[in-house]
PDB file of C-alpha atoms in Angstrom:
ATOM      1  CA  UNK A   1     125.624  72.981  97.931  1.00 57.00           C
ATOM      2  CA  UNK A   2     125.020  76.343  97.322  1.00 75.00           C
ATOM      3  CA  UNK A   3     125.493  79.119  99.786  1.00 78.00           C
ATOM      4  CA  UNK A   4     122.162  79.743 101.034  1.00 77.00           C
ATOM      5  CA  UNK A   5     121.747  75.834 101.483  1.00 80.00           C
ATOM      6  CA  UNK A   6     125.227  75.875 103.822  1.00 84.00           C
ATOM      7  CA  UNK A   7     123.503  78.796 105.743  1.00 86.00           C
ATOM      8  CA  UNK A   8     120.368  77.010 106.123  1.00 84.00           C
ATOM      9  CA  UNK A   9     121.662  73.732 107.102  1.00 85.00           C
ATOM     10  CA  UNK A  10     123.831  75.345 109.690  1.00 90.00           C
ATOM     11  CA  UNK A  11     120.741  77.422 110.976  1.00 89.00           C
ATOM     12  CA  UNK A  12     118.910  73.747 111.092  1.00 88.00           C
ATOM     13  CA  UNK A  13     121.921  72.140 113.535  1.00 90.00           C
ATOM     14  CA  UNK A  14     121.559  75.306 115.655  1.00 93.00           C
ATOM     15  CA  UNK A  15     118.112  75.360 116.096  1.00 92.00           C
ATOM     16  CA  UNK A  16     117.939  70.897 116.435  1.00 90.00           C
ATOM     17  CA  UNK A  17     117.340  71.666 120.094  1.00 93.00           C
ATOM     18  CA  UNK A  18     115.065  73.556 120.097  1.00 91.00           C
ATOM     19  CA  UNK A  19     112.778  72.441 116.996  1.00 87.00           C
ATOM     20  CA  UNK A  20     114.109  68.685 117.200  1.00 86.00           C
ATOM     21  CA  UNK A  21     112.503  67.296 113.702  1.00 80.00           C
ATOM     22  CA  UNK A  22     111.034  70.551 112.590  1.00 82.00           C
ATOM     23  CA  UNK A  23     114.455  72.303 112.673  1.00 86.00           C
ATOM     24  CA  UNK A  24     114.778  72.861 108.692  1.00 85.00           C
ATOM     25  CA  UNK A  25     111.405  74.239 108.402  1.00 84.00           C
ATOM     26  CA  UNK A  26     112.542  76.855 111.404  1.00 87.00           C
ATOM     27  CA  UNK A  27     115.445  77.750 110.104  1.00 88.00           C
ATOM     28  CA  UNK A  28     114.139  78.248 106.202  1.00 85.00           C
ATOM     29  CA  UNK A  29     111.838  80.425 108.651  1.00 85.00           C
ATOM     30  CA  UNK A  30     114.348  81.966 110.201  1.00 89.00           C
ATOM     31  CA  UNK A  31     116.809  82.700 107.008  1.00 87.00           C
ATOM     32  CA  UNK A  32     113.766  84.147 105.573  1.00 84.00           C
ATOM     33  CA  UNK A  33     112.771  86.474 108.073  1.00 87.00           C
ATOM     34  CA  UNK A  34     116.714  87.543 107.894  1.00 88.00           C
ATOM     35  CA  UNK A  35     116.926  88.238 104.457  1.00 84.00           C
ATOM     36  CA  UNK A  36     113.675  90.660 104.798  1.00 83.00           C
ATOM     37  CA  UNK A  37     115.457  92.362 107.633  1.00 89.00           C
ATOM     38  CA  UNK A  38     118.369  92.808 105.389  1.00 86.00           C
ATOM     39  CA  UNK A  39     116.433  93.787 102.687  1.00 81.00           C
ATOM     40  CA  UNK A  40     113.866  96.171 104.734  1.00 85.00           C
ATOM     41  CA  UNK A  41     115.550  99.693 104.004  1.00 85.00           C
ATOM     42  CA  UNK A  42     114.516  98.644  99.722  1.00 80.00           C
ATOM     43  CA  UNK A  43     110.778  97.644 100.944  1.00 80.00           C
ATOM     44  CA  UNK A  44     110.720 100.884 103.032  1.00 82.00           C
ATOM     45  CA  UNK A  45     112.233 103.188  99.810  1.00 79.00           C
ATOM     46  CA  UNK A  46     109.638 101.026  97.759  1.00 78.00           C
ATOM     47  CA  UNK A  47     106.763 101.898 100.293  1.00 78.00           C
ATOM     48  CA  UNK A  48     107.125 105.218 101.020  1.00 79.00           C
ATOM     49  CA  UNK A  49     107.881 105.927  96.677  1.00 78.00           C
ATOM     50  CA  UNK A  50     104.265 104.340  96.601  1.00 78.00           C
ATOM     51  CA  UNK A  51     102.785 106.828  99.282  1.00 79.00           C
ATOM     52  CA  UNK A  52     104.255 109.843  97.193  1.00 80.00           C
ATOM     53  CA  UNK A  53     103.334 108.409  93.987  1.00 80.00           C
ATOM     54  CA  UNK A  54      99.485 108.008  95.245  1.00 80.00           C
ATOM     55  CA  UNK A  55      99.590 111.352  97.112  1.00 82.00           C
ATOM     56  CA  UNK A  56     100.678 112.875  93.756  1.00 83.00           C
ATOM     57  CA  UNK A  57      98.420 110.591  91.604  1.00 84.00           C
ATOM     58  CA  UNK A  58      95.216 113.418  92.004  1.00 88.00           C
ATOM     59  CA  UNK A  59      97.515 116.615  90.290  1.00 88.00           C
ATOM     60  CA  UNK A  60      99.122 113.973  88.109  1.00 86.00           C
ATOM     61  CA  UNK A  61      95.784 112.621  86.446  1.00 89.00           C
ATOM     62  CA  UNK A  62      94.800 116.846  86.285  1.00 89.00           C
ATOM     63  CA  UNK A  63      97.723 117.182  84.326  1.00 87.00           C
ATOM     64  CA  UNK A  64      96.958 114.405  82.301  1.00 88.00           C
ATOM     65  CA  UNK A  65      93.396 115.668  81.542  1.00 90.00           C
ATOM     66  CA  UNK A  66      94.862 119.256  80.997  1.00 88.00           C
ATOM     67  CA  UNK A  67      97.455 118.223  78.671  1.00 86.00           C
ATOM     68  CA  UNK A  68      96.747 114.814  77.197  1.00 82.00           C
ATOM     69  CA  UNK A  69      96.826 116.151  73.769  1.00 88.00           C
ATOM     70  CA  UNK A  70     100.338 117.511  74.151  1.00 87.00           C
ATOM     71  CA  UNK A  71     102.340 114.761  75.177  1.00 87.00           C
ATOM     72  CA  UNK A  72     105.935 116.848  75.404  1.00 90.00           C
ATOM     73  CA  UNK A  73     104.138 119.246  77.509  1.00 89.00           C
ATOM     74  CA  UNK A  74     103.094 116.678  79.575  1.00 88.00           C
ATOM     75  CA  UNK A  75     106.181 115.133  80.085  1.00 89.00           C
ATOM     76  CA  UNK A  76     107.582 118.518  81.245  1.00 90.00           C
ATOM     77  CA  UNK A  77     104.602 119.043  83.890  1.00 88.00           C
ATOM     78  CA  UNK A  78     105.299 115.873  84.986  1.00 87.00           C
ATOM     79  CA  UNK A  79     108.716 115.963  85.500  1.00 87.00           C
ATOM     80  CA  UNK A  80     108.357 119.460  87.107  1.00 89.00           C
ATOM     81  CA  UNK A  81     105.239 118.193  89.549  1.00 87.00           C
ATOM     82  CA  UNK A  82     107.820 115.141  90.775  1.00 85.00           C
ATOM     83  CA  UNK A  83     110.800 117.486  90.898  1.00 85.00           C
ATOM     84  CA  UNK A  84     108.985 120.643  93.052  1.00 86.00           C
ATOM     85  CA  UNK A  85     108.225 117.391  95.430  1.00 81.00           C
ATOM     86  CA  UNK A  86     111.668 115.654  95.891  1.00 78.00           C
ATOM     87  CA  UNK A  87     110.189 112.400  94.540  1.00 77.00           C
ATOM     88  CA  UNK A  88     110.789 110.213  91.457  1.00 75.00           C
ATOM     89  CA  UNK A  89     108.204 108.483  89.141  1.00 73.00           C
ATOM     90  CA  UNK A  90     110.198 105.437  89.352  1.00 73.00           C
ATOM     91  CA  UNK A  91     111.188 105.509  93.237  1.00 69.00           C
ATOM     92  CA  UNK A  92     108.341 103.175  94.478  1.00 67.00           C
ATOM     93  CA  UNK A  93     109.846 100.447  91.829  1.00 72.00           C
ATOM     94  CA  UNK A  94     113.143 100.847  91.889  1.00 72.00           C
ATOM     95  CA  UNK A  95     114.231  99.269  95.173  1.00 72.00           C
ATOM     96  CA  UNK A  96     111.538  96.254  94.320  1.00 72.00           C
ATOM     97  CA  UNK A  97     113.088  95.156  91.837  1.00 78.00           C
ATOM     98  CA  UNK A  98     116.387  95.458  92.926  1.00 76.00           C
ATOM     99  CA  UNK A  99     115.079  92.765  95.599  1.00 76.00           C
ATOM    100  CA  UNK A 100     114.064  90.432  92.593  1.00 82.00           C
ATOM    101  CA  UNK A 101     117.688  88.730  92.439  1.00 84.00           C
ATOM    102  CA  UNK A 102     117.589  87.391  96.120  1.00 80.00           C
ATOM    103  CA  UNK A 103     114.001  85.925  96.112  1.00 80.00           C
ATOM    104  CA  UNK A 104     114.849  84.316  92.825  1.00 84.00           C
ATOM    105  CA  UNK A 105     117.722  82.751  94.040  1.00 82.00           C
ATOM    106  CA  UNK A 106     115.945  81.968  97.457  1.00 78.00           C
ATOM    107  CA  UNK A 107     112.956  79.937  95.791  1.00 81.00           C
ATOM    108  CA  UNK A 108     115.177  78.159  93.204  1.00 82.00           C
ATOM    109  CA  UNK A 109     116.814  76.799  96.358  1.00 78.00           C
ATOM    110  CA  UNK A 110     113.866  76.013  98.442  1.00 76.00           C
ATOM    111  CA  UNK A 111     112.309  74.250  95.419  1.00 78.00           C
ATOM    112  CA  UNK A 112     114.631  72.126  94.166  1.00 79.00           C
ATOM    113  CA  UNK A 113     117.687  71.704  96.644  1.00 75.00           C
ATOM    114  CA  UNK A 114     117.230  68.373  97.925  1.00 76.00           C
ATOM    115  CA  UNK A 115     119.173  68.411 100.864  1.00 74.00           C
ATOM    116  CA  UNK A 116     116.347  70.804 102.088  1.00 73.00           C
ATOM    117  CA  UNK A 117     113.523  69.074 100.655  1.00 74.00           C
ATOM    118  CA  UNK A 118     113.751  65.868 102.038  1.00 77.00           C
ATOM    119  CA  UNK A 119     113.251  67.114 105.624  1.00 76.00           C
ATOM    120  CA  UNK A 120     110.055  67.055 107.599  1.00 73.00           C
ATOM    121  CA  UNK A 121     107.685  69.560 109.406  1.00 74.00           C
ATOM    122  CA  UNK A 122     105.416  67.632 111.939  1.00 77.00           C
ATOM    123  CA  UNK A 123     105.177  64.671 109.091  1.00 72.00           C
ATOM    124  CA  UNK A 124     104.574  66.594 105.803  1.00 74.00           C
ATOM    125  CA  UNK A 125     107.925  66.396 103.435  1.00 76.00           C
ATOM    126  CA  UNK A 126     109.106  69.873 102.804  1.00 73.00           C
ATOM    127  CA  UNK A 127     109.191  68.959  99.263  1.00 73.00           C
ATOM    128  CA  UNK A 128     105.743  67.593  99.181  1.00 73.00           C
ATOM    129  CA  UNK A 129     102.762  68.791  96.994  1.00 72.00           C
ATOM    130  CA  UNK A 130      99.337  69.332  97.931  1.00 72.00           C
ATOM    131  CA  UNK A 131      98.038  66.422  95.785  1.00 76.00           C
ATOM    132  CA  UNK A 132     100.918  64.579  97.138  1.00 75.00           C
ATOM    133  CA  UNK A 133      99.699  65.054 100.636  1.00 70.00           C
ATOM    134  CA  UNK A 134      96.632  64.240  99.808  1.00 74.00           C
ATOM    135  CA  UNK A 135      97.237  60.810  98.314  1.00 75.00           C
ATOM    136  CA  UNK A 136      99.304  60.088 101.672  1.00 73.00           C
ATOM    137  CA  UNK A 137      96.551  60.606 104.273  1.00 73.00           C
ATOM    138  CA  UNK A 138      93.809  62.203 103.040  1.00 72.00           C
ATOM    139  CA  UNK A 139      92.739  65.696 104.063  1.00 72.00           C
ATOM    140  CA  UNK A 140      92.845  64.829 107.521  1.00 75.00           C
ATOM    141  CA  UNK A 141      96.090  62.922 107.453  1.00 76.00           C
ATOM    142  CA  UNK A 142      99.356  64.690 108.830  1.00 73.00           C
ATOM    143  CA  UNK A 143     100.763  66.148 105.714  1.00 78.00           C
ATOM    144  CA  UNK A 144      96.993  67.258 104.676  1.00 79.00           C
ATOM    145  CA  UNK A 145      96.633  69.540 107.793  1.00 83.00           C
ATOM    146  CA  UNK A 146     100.122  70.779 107.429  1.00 82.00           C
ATOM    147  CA  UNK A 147      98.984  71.958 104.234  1.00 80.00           C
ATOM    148  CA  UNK A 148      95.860  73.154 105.256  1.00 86.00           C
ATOM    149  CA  UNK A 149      97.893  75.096 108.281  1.00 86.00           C
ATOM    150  CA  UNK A 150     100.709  76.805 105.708  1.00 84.00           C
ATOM    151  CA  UNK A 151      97.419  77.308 103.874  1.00 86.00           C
ATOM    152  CA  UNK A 152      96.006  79.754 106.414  1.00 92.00           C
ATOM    153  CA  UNK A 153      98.928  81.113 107.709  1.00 89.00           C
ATOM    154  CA  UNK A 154      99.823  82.414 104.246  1.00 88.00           C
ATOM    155  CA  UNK A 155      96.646  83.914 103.627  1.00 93.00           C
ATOM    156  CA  UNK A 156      96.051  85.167 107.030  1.00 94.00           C
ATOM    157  CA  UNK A 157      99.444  87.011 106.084  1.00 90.00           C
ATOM    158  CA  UNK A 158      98.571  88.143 102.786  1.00 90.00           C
ATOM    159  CA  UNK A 159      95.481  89.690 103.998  1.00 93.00           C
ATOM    160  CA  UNK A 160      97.028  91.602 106.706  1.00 92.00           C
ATOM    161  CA  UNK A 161      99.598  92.504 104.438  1.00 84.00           C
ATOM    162  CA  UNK A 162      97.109  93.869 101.427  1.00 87.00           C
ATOM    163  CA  UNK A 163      95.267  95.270 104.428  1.00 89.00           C
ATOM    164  CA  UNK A 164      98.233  97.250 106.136  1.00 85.00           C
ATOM    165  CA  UNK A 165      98.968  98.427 102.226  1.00 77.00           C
ATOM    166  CA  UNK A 166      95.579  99.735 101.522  1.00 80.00           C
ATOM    167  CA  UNK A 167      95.697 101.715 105.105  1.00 80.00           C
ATOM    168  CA  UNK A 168      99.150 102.591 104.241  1.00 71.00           C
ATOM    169  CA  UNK A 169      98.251 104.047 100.223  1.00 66.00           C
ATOM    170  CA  UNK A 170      95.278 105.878 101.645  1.00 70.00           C
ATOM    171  CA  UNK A 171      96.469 107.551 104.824  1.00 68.00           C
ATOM    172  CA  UNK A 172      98.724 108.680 101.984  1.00 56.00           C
ATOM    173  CA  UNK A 173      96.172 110.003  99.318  1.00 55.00           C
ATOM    174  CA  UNK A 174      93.934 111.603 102.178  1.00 56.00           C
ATOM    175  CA  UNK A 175      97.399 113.887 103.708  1.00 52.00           C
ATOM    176  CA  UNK A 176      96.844 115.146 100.069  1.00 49.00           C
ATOM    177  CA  UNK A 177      99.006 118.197  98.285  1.00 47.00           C
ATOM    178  CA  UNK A 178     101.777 119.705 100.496  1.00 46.00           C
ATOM    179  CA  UNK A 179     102.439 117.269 102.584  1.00 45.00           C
ATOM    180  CA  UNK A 180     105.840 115.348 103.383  1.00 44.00           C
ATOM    181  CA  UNK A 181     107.376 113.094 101.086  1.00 42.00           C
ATOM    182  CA  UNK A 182     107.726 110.838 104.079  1.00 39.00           C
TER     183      UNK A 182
END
């Protein structure tokens, strides 16, 4: 059993009275949210690397047109435009990938530990499959509109998510030359 599993299974006896069946499913919930708490100082240093990176993008495609012919040169502007700024070329990918290791590790578990898998959430197997849930009740069966359910929650999340970003990147474009780093 691998640590993560340990953690989650003792998150899923802590949470039995609350969640009764549905337990697992809250706590993979709940370890999830945890670990992006932990890891929310790298998705701020990723986010805010992003907003200088787009802010800069304008005088850093200038200085591409100016001196595309010269590459040395333009290595130099570059480096000078992201040094009179206090930023990095590399700071908005840097701390996302240094998250990589942990969602890896967090999905190889979720996937495949069966301990996990074979619990429940109001019918549907944790482990299950779409087509799986569909052979077992149809559409409108249990596991079917537990699917459907994850279904929209995930993209109601993405979309609030890619919407929040696109606010985000452009509030940071628009503040334009001059202004913080954030």
């Amino acid at each position: 059993m691998s640590v993560f599993t340990s953690l989650v299974a003792s998150l899923s006896d802590a949470l039995t009275p609350l969640f009764g069946g549905a337990a697992t499913a809250a706590a993979i919930v709940a370890f999830t949210m945890g670990v992006r708490l932990a890891l929310h100082p790298l998705a701020r240093a990723a986010a805010r690397g992003e907003r200088v990176r787009a802010r800069l993008a304008p005088r850093a495609a200038e200085l591409q047109r100016r001196h595309g012919r010269n590459p040395e040169r333009l290595r130099r502007e570059m480096r000078e435009l992201y040094a009179r700024e206090g930023a990095s070329p590399a700071a908005g990918c840097l701390p996302g990938l240094l998250q990589l290791p942990v969602f890896f590790a967090m999905y190889h578990v979720f996937t495949t530990d069966d301990a996990l898998l074979e619990h429940t959430l109001l019918g549907a197997p944790l482990g299950g499959r779409w087509a799986q849930a569909l052979g077992e009740g149809g559409l409108l069966g249990a596991p079917g509109l537990v699917h459907l359910a994850l279904l929209a929650l995930t993209a109601a999340v993405a979309t609030w998510t890619w919407r929040r970003g696109r606010r985000s990147a452009l509030s940071g474009a628009v503040a334009g030359p001059g202004a913080g780093a954030g």
